[in-house]
Amino acid sequence: MSSIIVNTWVTPNSLLRQTITTKNQTLIPFLAIPISSITNQQRRGNLVTSFSSNKIYGVQTSADKEIEETVSNFDFNVYMLEKANIVNKALDESIVLQEPVKIHEAMRYSLLASGKRVRPILCIAACELVGGNAETSIPSACAVEMIHTMSLIHDDLPCMDNDDLRRGKPTSHKVYGEDVAVLAGDALLSLAFEHVAVSTEGVPPERVVRAIAELAKSVGKEGLVAGQIVDLESEGLSNVDLARLEFIHLRKTAALLEAAVVMGAIVGGGSEDEIEILRKFARCIGLLFQVVDDILDVTKSSQELGKTAGKDLVADKVTYPKLLGLEKSKEFAEKLVKEAHDCLVGFDFDKSAPLLALTNYIAYRQN
């Protein structure tokens, strides 16, 4: 994805941001989730979302209308619960307690902690979108979550971001010590590749190898590691620009989300065109994920987030709100949502409903 020039942003159609009423339920903006499932604070009428503007911009196209109808008719809660249960079961089965017990306990502690499972579900949804069987994508989905968990364990270490809270629980090094936490992350990293290679069934070997290569690239010197090192080097600098910030987050955050989607498309039998379109889609939502993270970091409490709020500000890190301001960051997020939706227009709308809804969920999540 090329760098985005701020003064050329086009404000997207915002009709999808209004409350949607379907035959069976009322839905809050950008989330096909029944009102009954939101928080008590939201129920009392104080609906707090990452993006609060109610203005309507632009002209709604026929594709926009079809996307709106698709999302409004899709039961996001049921889909997420069903897929998360499948993923959680597979993750639980992937690491059994055995000798040496402590390392396996540490791996399971972080891997099985309550999480949204966005990355593995993106992998499954991409696989199904291109006509694949969801079962074939489960090993890849689990592998992505293993590497994501590894990155969280290492990111939380005192030598990195030095965090004490993750997913509402004490971080791995606070429970097991720094030495065990490092080893647990290392073990999850190696297990991820083994799991794809050994457990993937019904997929041509060349596609399995390609999926493994995609995963490796996302976490290595051109992916997560590259983003992390530039992020560390940027702390305290006053001259970090938008291009550098985008470089960091396209690698540190977006790369693994991209791998999740692309691996799903690969093992699902997607064509080259489908894979590359979904790669572009994934980069949009990957950057969106980070923009929203930055917004939540300055607008939510640690209790609401399940991790330490405001830590980027304390560490003097450059974030989208710090660089662009809160409102411009929200506009940027809206643009990324529109671009992600546009990537899916050429696919069957019913099959693309999970990815459309997941995009909206990433945009309007509260933690």
Tab-separated table of C-alpha atoms in Angstrom, residues 7-367:
chain	number	residue	atom	x	y	z
A	7	ASN	CA	-4.784	16.447	2.094
A	8	THR	CA	-6.047	14.069	-0.587
A	9	TRP	CA	-8.345	12.076	1.694
A	10	VAL	CA	-11.831	11.606	0.334
A	11	THR	CA	-14.434	11.385	3.091
A	12	PRO	CA	-16.347	8.140	2.537
A	13	ASN	CA	-20.060	7.570	2.498
A	14	SER	CA	-21.146	7.402	6.120
A	15	LEU	CA	-24.657	6.019	5.748
A	16	LEU	CA	-23.408	2.708	7.112
A	17	ARG	CA	-22.622	4.483	10.370
A	18	GLN	CA	-26.268	5.023	11.227
A	19	THR	CA	-28.258	2.599	13.367
A	20	ILE	CA	-29.667	-0.157	11.158
A	21	THR	CA	-32.997	-1.828	11.786
A	22	THR	CA	-33.587	-5.266	10.287
A	23	LYS	CA	-36.539	-7.592	10.494
A	24	ASN	CA	-35.193	-9.223	13.650
A	25	GLN	CA	-32.987	-6.746	15.496
A	26	THR	CA	-31.599	-3.242	15.844
A	27	LEU	CA	-27.922	-2.883	15.069
A	28	ILE	CA	-25.432	-0.298	16.270
A	29	PRO	CA	-23.225	1.511	13.705
A	30	PHE	CA	-20.667	-0.609	11.838
A	31	LEU	CA	-21.418	-3.622	14.016
A	32	ALA	CA	-24.013	-6.206	13.134
A	33	ILE	CA	-24.452	-6.924	16.838
A	34	PRO	CA	-27.828	-6.842	18.608
A	35	ILE	CA	-28.329	-3.966	21.052
A	36	SER	CA	-28.977	-6.567	23.770
A	37	SER	CA	-25.330	-7.637	23.580
A	38	ILE	CA	-23.737	-4.248	24.237
A	39	THR	CA	-22.707	-2.865	27.589
A	40	ASN	CA	-24.926	-1.462	30.320
A	41	GLN	CA	-23.365	1.951	29.753
A	42	GLN	CA	-24.392	1.815	26.108
A	43	ARG	CA	-27.861	0.525	27.053
A	44	ARG	CA	-28.444	3.559	29.244
A	45	GLY	CA	-28.168	5.697	26.150
A	46	ASN	CA	-24.548	6.731	26.462
A	47	LEU	CA	-23.331	4.915	23.354
A	48	VAL	CA	-19.591	5.372	23.147
A	49	THR	CA	-17.867	4.366	19.930
A	50	SER	CA	-14.470	5.106	18.455
A	51	PHE	CA	-16.122	7.255	15.799
A	52	SER	CA	-18.966	9.407	17.021
A	53	SER	CA	-19.842	11.699	14.132
A	54	ASN	CA	-23.319	11.278	12.654
A	55	LYS	CA	-22.741	13.355	9.528
A	56	ILE	CA	-23.511	11.858	6.144
A	57	TYR	CA	-20.996	12.457	3.387
A	58	GLY	CA	-20.917	11.719	-0.297
A	59	VAL	CA	-23.329	9.869	-2.523
A	60	GLN	CA	-24.320	6.305	-1.711
A	61	THR	CA	-23.553	4.008	-4.635
A	62	SER	CA	-25.381	0.797	-5.489
A	63	ALA	CA	-22.407	-1.155	-4.136
A	64	ASP	CA	-22.598	0.799	-0.862
A	65	LYS	CA	-26.280	-0.053	-0.584
A	66	GLU	CA	-25.603	-3.732	-1.254
A	67	ILE	CA	-22.845	-3.759	1.375
A	68	GLU	CA	-25.191	-2.087	3.865
A	69	GLU	CA	-27.889	-4.678	3.216
A	70	THR	CA	-25.423	-7.564	3.396
A	71	VAL	CA	-24.015	-6.452	6.752
A	72	SER	CA	-27.436	-5.677	8.222
A	73	ASN	CA	-28.694	-9.166	7.399
A	74	PHE	CA	-25.599	-10.950	8.704
A	75	ASP	CA	-25.677	-12.330	12.250
A	76	PHE	CA	-22.194	-11.323	13.315
A	77	ASN	CA	-22.513	-12.531	16.912
A	78	VAL	CA	-23.497	-16.043	15.912
A	79	TYR	CA	-20.724	-16.243	13.308
A	80	MET	CA	-18.013	-15.006	15.675
A	81	LEU	CA	-19.122	-17.297	18.486
A	82	GLU	CA	-19.233	-20.332	16.210
A	83	LYS	CA	-15.801	-19.703	14.667
A	84	ALA	CA	-14.185	-18.667	17.973
A	85	ASN	CA	-15.364	-21.918	19.573
A	86	ILE	CA	-13.830	-23.905	16.714
A	87	VAL	CA	-10.557	-21.982	16.990
A	88	ASN	CA	-10.406	-22.231	20.790
A	89	LYS	CA	-10.960	-25.979	20.675
A	90	ALA	CA	-8.241	-26.394	18.061
A	91	LEU	CA	-5.823	-24.204	20.045
A	92	ASP	CA	-6.515	-26.175	23.215
A	93	GLU	CA	-5.779	-29.430	21.401
A	94	SER	CA	-2.610	-28.051	19.811
A	95	ILE	CA	-0.695	-27.876	23.118
A	96	VAL	CA	-1.147	-30.643	25.662
A	97	LEU	CA	0.426	-30.523	29.113
A	98	GLN	CA	3.544	-32.674	29.129
A	99	GLU	CA	7.121	-32.512	30.306
A	100	PRO	CA	8.618	-30.022	30.760
A	101	VAL	CA	5.331	-28.879	32.309
A	102	LYS	CA	6.253	-25.264	33.020
A	103	ILE	CA	6.911	-24.298	29.409
A	104	HIS	CA	3.695	-25.934	28.227
A	105	GLU	CA	1.765	-24.212	31.024
A	106	ALA	CA	3.242	-20.855	30.021
A	107	MET	CA	2.395	-21.413	26.355
A	108	ARG	CA	-1.191	-22.370	27.192
A	109	TYR	CA	-1.566	-19.502	29.691
A	110	SER	CA	-1.078	-16.868	27.007
A	111	LEU	CA	-2.461	-18.728	23.983
A	112	LEU	CA	-5.744	-19.701	25.651
A	113	ALA	CA	-6.334	-16.360	27.390
A	114	SER	CA	-9.615	-14.765	26.395
A	115	GLY	CA	-9.116	-13.043	23.065
A	116	LYS	CA	-11.268	-11.860	20.185
A	117	ARG	CA	-9.598	-14.338	17.766
A	118	VAL	CA	-9.915	-11.783	14.966
A	119	ARG	CA	-6.876	-13.055	13.062
A	120	PRO	CA	-7.810	-16.755	12.925
A	121	ILE	CA	-11.403	-15.895	12.054
A	122	LEU	CA	-10.178	-13.663	9.219
A	123	CYS	CA	-8.206	-16.659	7.953
A	124	ILE	CA	-11.270	-18.899	8.018
A	125	ALA	CA	-13.500	-16.266	6.401
A	126	ALA	CA	-11.014	-15.705	3.556
A	127	CYS	CA	-10.797	-19.438	2.943
A	128	GLU	CA	-14.576	-19.734	2.707
A	129	LEU	CA	-14.842	-16.631	0.527
A	130	VAL	CA	-12.732	-18.211	-2.241
A	131	GLY	CA	-14.700	-21.460	-2.040
A	132	GLY	CA	-12.543	-23.435	0.375
A	133	ASN	CA	-13.624	-25.678	3.229
A	134	ALA	CA	-13.197	-23.986	6.610
A	135	GLU	CA	-11.610	-27.141	8.061
A	136	THR	CA	-8.609	-26.831	5.755
A	137	SER	CA	-7.822	-23.372	7.145
A	138	ILE	CA	-7.926	-24.248	10.867
A	139	PRO	CA	-4.203	-25.125	11.175
A	140	SER	CA	-3.272	-21.862	9.459
A	141	ALA	CA	-5.732	-19.962	11.638
A	142	CYS	CA	-4.210	-21.480	14.780
A	143	ALA	CA	-0.678	-20.764	13.558
A	144	VAL	CA	-1.490	-17.089	13.089
A	145	GLU	CA	-2.880	-16.923	16.634
A	146	MET	CA	0.229	-18.662	17.982
A	147	ILE	CA	2.484	-16.077	16.375
A	148	HIS	CA	0.225	-13.234	17.482
A	149	THR	CA	0.425	-14.550	21.047
A	150	MET	CA	4.206	-14.841	20.781
A	151	SER	CA	4.381	-11.223	19.668
A	152	LEU	CA	2.280	-10.135	22.655
A	153	ILE	CA	4.442	-12.079	25.128
A	154	HIS	CA	7.628	-10.541	23.735
A	155	ASP	CA	6.105	-7.089	23.268
A	156	ASP	CA	5.104	-6.998	26.954
A	157	LEU	CA	8.621	-7.761	28.234
A	158	PRO	CA	10.432	-5.078	30.258
A	159	CYS	CA	13.040	-4.706	27.494
A	160	MET	CA	10.287	-3.888	24.986
A	161	ASP	CA	6.998	-2.211	25.977
A	162	ASN	CA	7.188	-3.277	29.639
A	163	ASP	CA	3.509	-4.046	30.237
A	164	ASP	CA	1.917	-5.809	33.215
A	165	LEU	CA	-1.562	-6.465	31.800
A	166	ARG	CA	-2.722	-8.343	28.714
A	167	ARG	CA	-6.192	-9.601	27.838
A	168	GLY	CA	-7.301	-8.659	31.341
A	169	LYS	CA	-4.661	-10.885	32.992
A	170	PRO	CA	-1.105	-10.409	34.287
A	171	THR	CA	1.357	-10.695	31.416
A	172	SER	CA	3.376	-13.874	30.952
A	173	HIS	CA	6.606	-12.556	32.471
A	174	LYS	CA	4.708	-11.375	35.560
A	175	VAL	CA	3.438	-14.911	36.139
A	176	TYR	CA	6.342	-17.090	34.966
A	177	GLY	CA	9.310	-14.730	34.921
A	178	GLU	CA	11.088	-13.123	31.988
A	179	ASP	CA	13.165	-16.190	31.155
A	180	VAL	CA	10.169	-18.515	30.819
A	181	ALA	CA	8.168	-15.864	28.950
A	182	VAL	CA	10.887	-15.532	26.313
A	183	LEU	CA	11.038	-19.304	25.903
A	184	ALA	CA	7.238	-19.626	25.743
A	185	GLY	CA	7.181	-17.083	22.916
A	186	ASP	CA	9.983	-18.880	21.094
A	187	ALA	CA	8.165	-22.206	21.446
A	188	LEU	CA	4.909	-20.766	20.089
A	189	LEU	CA	6.777	-19.302	17.119
A	190	SER	CA	8.309	-22.630	16.102
A	191	LEU	CA	5.104	-24.548	16.821
A	192	ALA	CA	3.166	-22.296	14.434
A	193	PHE	CA	5.156	-23.452	11.388
A	194	GLU	CA	5.157	-27.068	12.512
A	195	HIS	CA	1.397	-26.938	12.996
A	196	VAL	CA	0.702	-25.733	9.446
A	197	ALA	CA	3.087	-28.278	7.944
A	198	VAL	CA	1.857	-31.279	9.931
A	199	SER	CA	-1.845	-30.605	10.477
A	200	THR	CA	-3.055	-29.123	7.167
A	201	GLU	CA	-5.075	-31.708	5.232
A	202	GLY	CA	-6.698	-31.712	1.809
A	203	VAL	CA	-4.453	-28.951	0.436
A	204	PRO	CA	-1.818	-29.428	-2.311
A	205	PRO	CA	1.713	-29.460	-0.825
A	206	GLU	CA	2.818	-26.468	-2.896
A	207	ARG	CA	0.021	-24.393	-1.387
A	208	VAL	CA	0.952	-25.484	2.139
A	209	VAL	CA	4.554	-24.425	1.496
A	210	ARG	CA	3.355	-21.104	0.093
A	211	ALA	CA	1.198	-20.510	3.180
A	212	ILE	CA	4.161	-21.247	5.460
A	213	ALA	CA	6.327	-18.812	3.473
A	214	GLU	CA	3.637	-16.153	3.781
A	215	LEU	CA	3.543	-16.623	7.544
A	216	ALA	CA	7.333	-16.536	7.857
A	217	LYS	CA	7.587	-13.295	5.887
A	218	SER	CA	4.947	-11.635	8.048
A	219	VAL	CA	6.889	-12.178	11.263
A	220	GLY	CA	10.488	-11.764	10.084
A	221	LYS	CA	12.880	-9.012	9.067
A	222	GLU	CA	10.436	-7.631	6.489
A	223	GLY	CA	7.373	-7.947	8.717
A	224	LEU	CA	6.678	-7.756	12.425
A	225	VAL	CA	10.356	-7.519	13.426
A	226	ALA	CA	10.972	-4.671	10.972
A	227	GLY	CA	8.002	-2.755	12.343
A	228	GLN	CA	9.033	-3.381	15.930
A	229	ILE	CA	12.636	-2.210	15.492
A	230	VAL	CA	11.635	0.998	13.707
A	231	ASP	CA	8.988	1.586	16.377
A	232	LEU	CA	11.621	1.249	19.117
A	233	GLU	CA	14.016	3.550	17.260
A	234	SER	CA	11.266	6.144	16.847
A	235	GLU	CA	10.514	6.529	20.550
A	236	GLY	CA	11.150	10.090	21.695
A	237	LEU	CA	11.824	11.417	18.174
A	238	SER	CA	10.098	14.650	17.201
A	239	ASN	CA	10.446	14.289	13.422
A	240	VAL	CA	8.468	11.077	12.797
A	241	ASP	CA	6.186	11.631	9.805
A	242	LEU	CA	3.137	9.797	8.439
A	243	ALA	CA	5.219	7.701	6.029
A	244	ARG	CA	7.398	6.356	8.860
A	245	LEU	CA	4.363	5.682	11.050
A	246	GLU	CA	2.716	3.793	8.181
A	247	PHE	CA	5.921	1.794	7.633
A	248	ILE	CA	5.878	0.741	11.282
A	249	HIS	CA	2.280	-0.361	11.415
A	250	LEU	CA	2.039	-1.995	7.989
A	251	ARG	CA	4.674	-4.352	9.389
A	252	LYS	CA	4.193	-4.456	13.148
A	253	THR	CA	0.397	-4.804	13.026
A	254	ALA	CA	-0.894	-5.212	9.469
A	255	ALA	CA	1.578	-7.877	8.304
A	256	LEU	CA	0.164	-10.634	10.493
A	257	LEU	CA	-3.422	-9.699	9.640
A	258	GLU	CA	-2.383	-9.809	5.988
A	259	ALA	CA	-0.849	-13.243	6.500
A	260	ALA	CA	-4.056	-14.483	8.131
A	261	VAL	CA	-6.217	-13.440	5.193
A	262	VAL	CA	-3.770	-14.458	2.462
A	263	MET	CA	-3.068	-17.860	4.046
A	264	GLY	CA	-6.811	-18.497	4.169
A	265	ALA	CA	-7.120	-17.619	0.488
A	266	ILE	CA	-4.124	-19.798	-0.424
A	267	VAL	CA	-5.242	-22.972	1.374
A	268	GLY	CA	-8.831	-22.304	0.230
A	269	GLY	CA	-7.745	-22.582	-3.406
A	270	GLY	CA	-8.054	-18.919	-4.344
A	271	SER	CA	-6.841	-17.665	-7.716
A	272	GLU	CA	-3.881	-15.303	-8.001
A	273	ASP	CA	-6.229	-12.364	-8.584
A	274	GLU	CA	-8.346	-13.285	-5.560
A	275	ILE	CA	-5.288	-13.657	-3.346
A	276	GLU	CA	-3.895	-10.249	-4.333
A	277	ILE	CA	-7.248	-8.492	-3.908
A	278	LEU	CA	-7.571	-10.009	-0.456
A	279	ARG	CA	-3.992	-8.958	0.305
A	280	LYS	CA	-4.946	-5.346	-0.407
A	281	PHE	CA	-8.078	-5.757	1.720
A	282	ALA	CA	-5.977	-7.142	4.582
A	283	ARG	CA	-3.526	-4.248	4.459
A	284	CYS	CA	-6.416	-1.821	4.778
A	285	ILE	CA	-7.889	-3.548	7.815
A	286	GLY	CA	-4.427	-4.098	9.287
A	287	LEU	CA	-3.708	-0.390	9.236
A	288	LEU	CA	-7.266	0.260	10.411
A	289	PHE	CA	-6.700	-2.039	13.398
A	290	GLN	CA	-3.719	0.051	14.503
A	291	VAL	CA	-5.406	3.418	13.951
A	292	VAL	CA	-8.320	2.271	16.108
A	293	ASP	CA	-5.892	0.875	18.704
A	294	ASP	CA	-4.228	4.284	18.899
A	295	ILE	CA	-7.592	6.010	19.289
A	296	LEU	CA	-8.732	3.615	22.006
A	297	ASP	CA	-5.422	4.013	23.838
A	298	VAL	CA	-6.214	7.679	24.499
A	299	THR	CA	-9.988	7.404	24.932
A	300	LYS	CA	-10.479	4.272	27.052
A	301	SER	CA	-9.430	3.077	30.500
A	302	SER	CA	-7.179	0.100	31.284
A	303	GLN	CA	-10.209	-1.747	32.643
A	304	GLU	CA	-12.146	-1.207	29.420
A	305	LEU	CA	-9.196	-2.211	27.229
A	306	GLY	CA	-7.980	-5.208	29.249
A	307	LYS	CA	-4.458	-3.795	28.904
A	308	THR	CA	-2.642	-0.708	30.107
A	309	ALA	CA	-4.173	2.436	28.615
A	310	GLY	CA	-2.048	5.449	27.705
A	311	LYS	CA	1.205	3.484	27.612
A	312	ASP	CA	2.174	4.872	24.184
A	313	LEU	CA	1.883	8.396	25.546
A	314	VAL	CA	4.059	7.513	28.545
A	315	ALA	CA	6.655	5.885	26.269
A	316	ASP	CA	6.596	8.984	24.041
A	317	LYS	CA	5.676	6.901	20.981
A	318	VAL	CA	4.308	8.480	17.846
A	319	THR	CA	0.689	7.457	17.255
A	320	TYR	CA	-1.938	8.507	14.744
A	321	PRO	CA	-3.767	10.770	17.230
A	322	LYS	CA	-0.458	12.352	18.271
A	323	LEU	CA	0.592	12.958	14.662
A	324	LEU	CA	-2.751	13.770	13.035
A	325	GLY	CA	-5.021	14.653	15.943
A	326	LEU	CA	-7.986	12.602	17.118
A	327	GLU	CA	-10.518	13.782	14.527
A	328	LYS	CA	-8.181	13.316	11.552
A	329	SER	CA	-7.327	9.864	12.877
A	330	LYS	CA	-11.025	9.009	12.872
A	331	GLU	CA	-11.339	10.282	9.295
A	332	PHE	CA	-8.365	8.159	8.284
A	333	ALA	CA	-10.010	5.113	9.865
A	334	GLU	CA	-13.217	5.789	7.917
A	335	LYS	CA	-11.243	5.988	4.690
A	336	LEU	CA	-9.617	2.627	5.406
A	337	VAL	CA	-13.023	1.062	6.104
A	338	LYS	CA	-14.300	2.320	2.746
A	339	GLU	CA	-11.211	1.035	0.920
A	340	ALA	CA	-11.522	-2.378	2.592
A	341	HIS	CA	-15.190	-2.628	1.634
A	342	ASP	CA	-14.394	-1.637	-1.959
A	343	CYS	CA	-11.895	-4.513	-2.228
A	344	LEU	CA	-14.705	-7.004	-1.617
A	345	VAL	CA	-17.186	-5.615	-4.135
A	346	GLY	CA	-16.196	-8.142	-6.826
A	347	PHE	CA	-16.922	-11.145	-4.592
A	348	ASP	CA	-20.256	-12.787	-3.850
A	349	PHE	CA	-21.846	-10.520	-1.232
A	350	ASP	CA	-23.220	-13.340	0.891
A	351	LYS	CA	-19.812	-15.018	1.090
A	352	SER	CA	-18.088	-11.699	1.778
A	353	ALA	CA	-20.469	-10.824	4.646
A	354	PRO	CA	-18.100	-12.141	7.378
A	355	LEU	CA	-15.184	-10.042	6.098
A	356	LEU	CA	-17.387	-6.962	5.686
A	357	ALA	CA	-18.700	-7.366	9.220
A	358	LEU	CA	-15.227	-8.064	10.614
A	359	THR	CA	-14.011	-4.830	9.018
A	360	ASN	CA	-16.789	-2.963	10.767
A	361	TYR	CA	-16.040	-4.737	14.012
A	362	ILE	CA	-12.384	-3.716	13.847
A	363	ALA	CA	-13.474	-0.122	13.223
A	364	TYR	CA	-16.000	0.067	16.026
A	365	ARG	CA	-14.605	-2.281	18.662
A	366	GLN	CA	-14.305	-0.952	22.191
A	367	ASN	CA	-11.121	-2.782	23.223
